[in-house]
Amino acid sequence: FRHKNLTAECRQLSIYHGSCRCVRRLNSTPPLPGSKFQNHRSLFTTALAAFGAGTVVYLGSVWFFQQRLIYFPTKSLEEKPESNGLSYEDFWINTEDNVKIHSWVLARKPSNFGSLLNSGNVILFLHGNAGNISHRLHNANLLLENLEKTRPNESWRIVLLSYRGYGLSEGQPSMKGLKLDVEAAYTSLSKLMNESSRMLIFGRSLGGSAALHLASFAISKEFKPIDGVIVENSFTSIDDVVDVHFSMLKNFKFLLTENW
């Protein structure tokens, strides 16, 4: 029993035991120096590339779908004003970019002067980022009820504005679009209301940012002045919202286009 690749010890074992228990691969090539490090470096490079690609996809998704992370509109009107004991009129508005916007003009009692907007003071109600105007009827009714009790000699109406993409309004919601919506609502109301009537802006949540934008817009126009702005449960900026609720994205805020 002889083989040129067997060691002397293995030959010795084969003579005394009749078999060779030496484990050795014939024609094997010893590993090259540094090959183990190269394998680790290759795995690290692959993992780093996968992480980088995943990060790019994630940030790209945040940038592309950020409107869906802010606006949650629903189209179906689940309630009507009469079910809450309110008189109302449908009020349609055409925006600067030719989007047709729907709203309701609400009052506790029918008008004695034709259209509800022909008399009385107006609160332009700008709602939050979810649902539609039918989900704010209860709030509007409470506001009108309190005004009726505290100011019985005054007549008040609430205009519930449905942003683009919400309820019966056309289009898709965006910061730029919502700003055009509230500007168009203010401009239309200014032309219809009596000079002696007052206009207040009420903004809740996202509507608070829209209300502050509208107040700034109204100052620059020669239309009816806004007599007051009420902001409820809103936020200082989208930047601050990211810091609090999406802290992992705070270094990527340059990707924000919906920067209220």
Coordinates of C-alpha atoms in Angstrom, one line a residue:
F1 CA 0.0 0.0 0.0
R2 CA 1.8 3.0 -1.3
H3 CA 0.9 6.5 -2.5
K4 CA 3.1 9.4 -3.1
N5 CA 0.7 11.8 -1.3
L6 CA 0.6 9.7 1.9
T7 CA 2.8 10.9 4.8
A8 CA 5.4 8.6 6.4
E9 CA 3.2 8.3 9.5
C10 CA 0.3 7.2 7.3
R11 CA 2.5 4.6 5.6
Q12 CA 3.5 3.3 9.0
L13 CA -0.1 3.0 10.0
S14 CA -1.0 1.1 6.9
I15 CA 1.7 -1.5 7.5
Y16 CA 0.6 -2.3 11.1
H17 CA -3.1 -1.9 10.8
G18 CA -3.8 -2.7 7.2
S19 CA -5.6 0.6 6.6
C20 CA -5.0 4.3 6.5
R21 CA -7.0 6.4 8.8
C22 CA -5.2 9.6 7.8
V23 CA -7.7 12.1 6.4
R24 CA -6.3 14.1 3.6
R25 CA -7.7 15.3 0.4
L26 CA -5.7 14.3 -2.6
N27 CA -4.6 17.1 -4.9
S28 CA -5.9 19.7 -2.4
T29 CA -4.7 23.2 -2.7
P30 CA -3.9 25.1 0.6
P31 CA -5.8 28.4 1.0
L32 CA -4.1 31.5 -0.2
P33 CA -2.9 34.0 2.4
G34 CA -5.6 36.7 3.0
S35 CA -8.5 34.8 1.3
K36 CA -10.5 34.6 4.5
F37 CA -10.2 38.4 4.9
Q38 CA -11.3 38.9 1.3
N39 CA -14.4 36.7 1.9
H40 CA -15.3 38.8 4.9
R41 CA -14.8 42.0 3.0
S42 CA -17.0 40.7 0.1
L43 CA -19.8 39.9 2.6
F44 CA -19.5 43.3 4.2
T45 CA -19.6 45.1 0.8
T46 CA -22.7 43.1 -0.1
A47 CA -24.4 43.9 3.2
L48 CA -23.5 47.6 2.9
A49 CA -24.9 47.7 -0.7
A50 CA -28.1 46.0 0.4
F51 CA -28.5 48.5 3.3
G52 CA -27.9 51.4 1.0
A53 CA -30.4 50.2 -1.5
G54 CA -33.0 49.6 1.2
T55 CA -32.4 53.1 2.6
V56 CA -32.8 54.7 -0.9
V57 CA -36.0 52.7 -1.4
Y58 CA -37.4 53.7 2.0
L59 CA -36.6 57.4 1.6
G60 CA -37.9 57.4 -1.9
S61 CA -41.2 55.9 -0.7
V62 CA -41.4 58.5 2.1
W63 CA -40.9 61.3 -0.5
F64 CA -43.3 59.8 -3.1
F65 CA -46.1 58.8 -0.6
Q66 CA -45.8 61.6 1.9
Q67 CA -49.2 63.0 0.8
R68 CA -50.7 59.7 1.9
L69 CA -49.1 60.0 5.2
I70 CA -50.7 63.4 5.8
Y71 CA -54.1 63.4 4.1
F72 CA -56.8 60.8 4.8
P73 CA -59.8 61.9 2.8
T74 CA -63.1 60.0 2.5
K75 CA -65.6 60.5 -0.3
S76 CA -68.9 59.3 1.2
L77 CA -71.0 61.9 3.1
E78 CA -72.2 59.8 6.0
E79 CA -74.6 62.5 7.4
K80 CA -76.6 65.4 6.0
P81 CA -77.2 68.7 7.8
E82 CA -80.9 68.2 8.2
S83 CA -80.3 65.1 10.3
N84 CA -78.6 67.5 12.8
G85 CA -81.5 70.0 12.7
L86 CA -79.6 72.5 10.5
S87 CA -80.7 74.5 7.5
Y88 CA -78.1 74.3 4.7
E89 CA -77.2 75.2 1.1
D90 CA -74.6 73.6 -1.2
F91 CA -72.0 76.1 -2.1
W92 CA -69.6 75.3 -4.9
I93 CA -66.3 77.1 -5.5
N94 CA -64.0 77.2 -8.5
T95 CA -60.3 77.5 -7.5
E96 CA -57.5 79.2 -9.4
D97 CA -56.3 75.9 -10.9
N98 CA -59.9 75.0 -12.0
V99 CA -60.8 72.5 -9.3
K100 CA -64.4 72.4 -8.2
I101 CA -64.7 72.5 -4.5
H102 CA -67.9 71.7 -2.5
S103 CA -69.0 73.2 0.8
W104 CA -72.1 73.5 3.0
V105 CA -73.5 76.8 4.3
L106 CA -75.1 76.0 7.6
A107 CA -77.5 77.9 9.9
R108 CA -79.8 77.1 12.8
K109 CA -82.8 78.7 11.0
P110 CA -83.7 79.3 7.4
S111 CA -82.8 82.8 6.0
N112 CA -85.5 85.4 5.4
F113 CA -83.4 87.0 2.7
G114 CA -83.0 84.2 0.2
S115 CA -79.6 82.7 0.2
L116 CA -78.0 82.0 3.7
L117 CA -75.0 84.1 2.6
N118 CA -77.1 87.2 1.9
S119 CA -77.2 88.1 5.6
G120 CA -75.4 87.2 8.8
N121 CA -71.9 86.7 9.9
V122 CA -69.8 83.8 8.7
I123 CA -67.4 81.3 10.2
L124 CA -65.3 79.6 7.6
F125 CA -64.7 76.1 9.2
L126 CA -61.4 74.4 8.0
H127 CA -61.4 70.8 9.2
G128 CA -58.5 68.4 9.9
N129 CA -56.7 65.9 7.7
A130 CA -59.1 63.0 7.9
G131 CA -62.7 62.2 6.9
N132 CA -64.8 65.0 5.3
I133 CA -67.3 67.7 6.2
S134 CA -70.1 65.3 7.2
H135 CA -68.0 64.3 10.2
R136 CA -67.9 67.9 11.4
L137 CA -71.7 68.6 11.5
H138 CA -71.9 67.9 15.2
N139 CA -69.1 70.4 15.9
A140 CA -70.7 73.0 13.6
N141 CA -74.1 72.6 15.3
L142 CA -72.6 73.1 18.8
L143 CA -70.8 76.3 17.6
L144 CA -74.0 77.7 16.2
E145 CA -76.0 76.7 19.3
N146 CA -73.5 78.5 21.6
L147 CA -73.5 81.6 19.4
E148 CA -77.3 81.6 19.4
K149 CA -77.3 81.5 23.2
T150 CA -74.5 84.0 23.8
R151 CA -75.3 86.4 20.9
P152 CA -79.1 86.1 20.5
N153 CA -79.3 89.4 18.5
E154 CA -76.8 88.2 15.8
S155 CA -77.2 85.9 12.9
W156 CA -74.3 83.4 12.2
R157 CA -73.6 80.9 9.5
I158 CA -70.9 78.3 9.2
V159 CA -69.3 77.4 5.9
L160 CA -67.9 73.9 6.1
L161 CA -65.3 73.8 3.4
S162 CA -64.5 70.4 1.8
Y163 CA -60.9 70.4 0.6
R164 CA -60.0 68.9 -2.8
G165 CA -60.2 65.2 -2.7
Y166 CA -62.5 65.2 0.3
G167 CA -66.2 64.5 0.0
L168 CA -67.8 65.7 -3.2
S169 CA -64.8 68.0 -4.1
E170 CA -62.7 67.2 -7.1
G171 CA -58.9 66.7 -7.3
Q172 CA -56.3 65.3 -4.9
P173 CA -55.2 66.9 -1.6
S174 CA -51.8 68.6 -1.4
M175 CA -50.4 71.6 0.5
K176 CA -50.4 73.7 -2.6
G177 CA -53.9 72.6 -3.5
L178 CA -55.4 73.2 -0.1
K179 CA -54.0 76.7 0.1
L180 CA -55.7 77.4 -3.3
D181 CA -58.9 76.0 -1.9
V182 CA -59.1 78.2 1.2
E183 CA -58.0 81.2 -0.9
A184 CA -60.8 80.6 -3.3
A185 CA -63.3 80.1 -0.5
Y186 CA -62.3 83.4 1.1
T187 CA -62.4 85.3 -2.2
S188 CA -65.9 83.9 -3.1
L189 CA -67.3 84.7 0.4
S190 CA -65.9 88.2 0.3
K191 CA -67.8 89.0 -2.9
L192 CA -71.1 87.5 -1.6
M193 CA -71.3 88.8 2.0
N194 CA -72.6 92.1 3.1
E195 CA -70.1 94.8 4.0
S196 CA -71.5 95.0 7.5
S197 CA -71.1 91.2 8.1
R198 CA -68.1 89.7 9.9
M199 CA -66.0 86.8 8.9
L200 CA -64.1 84.5 11.2
I201 CA -61.8 81.7 10.3
F202 CA -61.9 78.5 12.4
G203 CA -59.1 76.0 11.8
R204 CA -58.7 72.6 13.6
S205 CA -55.6 70.4 13.3
L206 CA -54.4 70.7 9.7
G207 CA -57.1 73.3 9.2
G208 CA -55.2 75.5 11.7
S209 CA -52.3 75.8 9.4
A210 CA -54.6 76.5 6.5
A211 CA -56.3 79.2 8.6
L212 CA -53.1 80.9 9.4
H213 CA -52.1 80.8 5.7
L214 CA -55.5 82.3 4.8
A215 CA -55.1 85.1 7.4
S216 CA -51.8 86.1 5.8
F217 CA -53.3 85.8 2.3
A218 CA -56.2 88.1 3.2
I219 CA -54.0 90.8 4.4
S220 CA -52.4 91.1 1.0
K221 CA -55.8 91.4 -0.8
E222 CA -58.3 94.2 -1.0
F223 CA -61.2 92.0 -0.2
K224 CA -63.3 91.8 2.9
P225 CA -61.1 91.8 6.0
I226 CA -61.0 88.8 8.3
D227 CA -62.2 89.7 11.8
G228 CA -60.6 86.9 13.7
V229 CA -58.8 83.6 13.5
I230 CA -59.4 80.6 15.8
V231 CA -56.9 77.8 15.8
E232 CA -57.6 74.6 17.7
N233 CA -55.5 71.5 18.3
S234 CA -53.1 72.4 15.5
F235 CA -49.3 72.1 15.2
T236 CA -46.4 74.5 14.8
S237 CA -44.9 73.0 11.6
I238 CA -44.6 69.6 9.8
D239 CA -40.8 69.8 10.7
D240 CA -41.8 69.7 14.4
V241 CA -44.2 66.9 13.8
V242 CA -41.4 64.9 12.1
D243 CA -39.1 65.5 15.1
V244 CA -41.8 64.2 17.5
H245 CA -43.5 61.4 15.6
F246 CA -41.0 60.4 12.9
S247 CA -37.6 61.0 14.6
M248 CA -35.8 58.5 12.3
L249 CA -36.5 60.9 9.5
K250 CA -35.3 64.2 11.1
N251 CA -32.1 64.2 9.1
F252 CA -34.1 63.8 5.9
K253 CA -36.6 66.7 6.2
F254 CA -35.2 68.2 3.0
L255 CA -37.3 65.6 1.2
L256 CA -40.5 67.2 2.5
T257 CA -42.7 68.9 -0.1
E258 CA -45.8 69.1 2.2
N259 CA -44.0 71.5 4.5
W260 CA -46.9 73.3 6.3

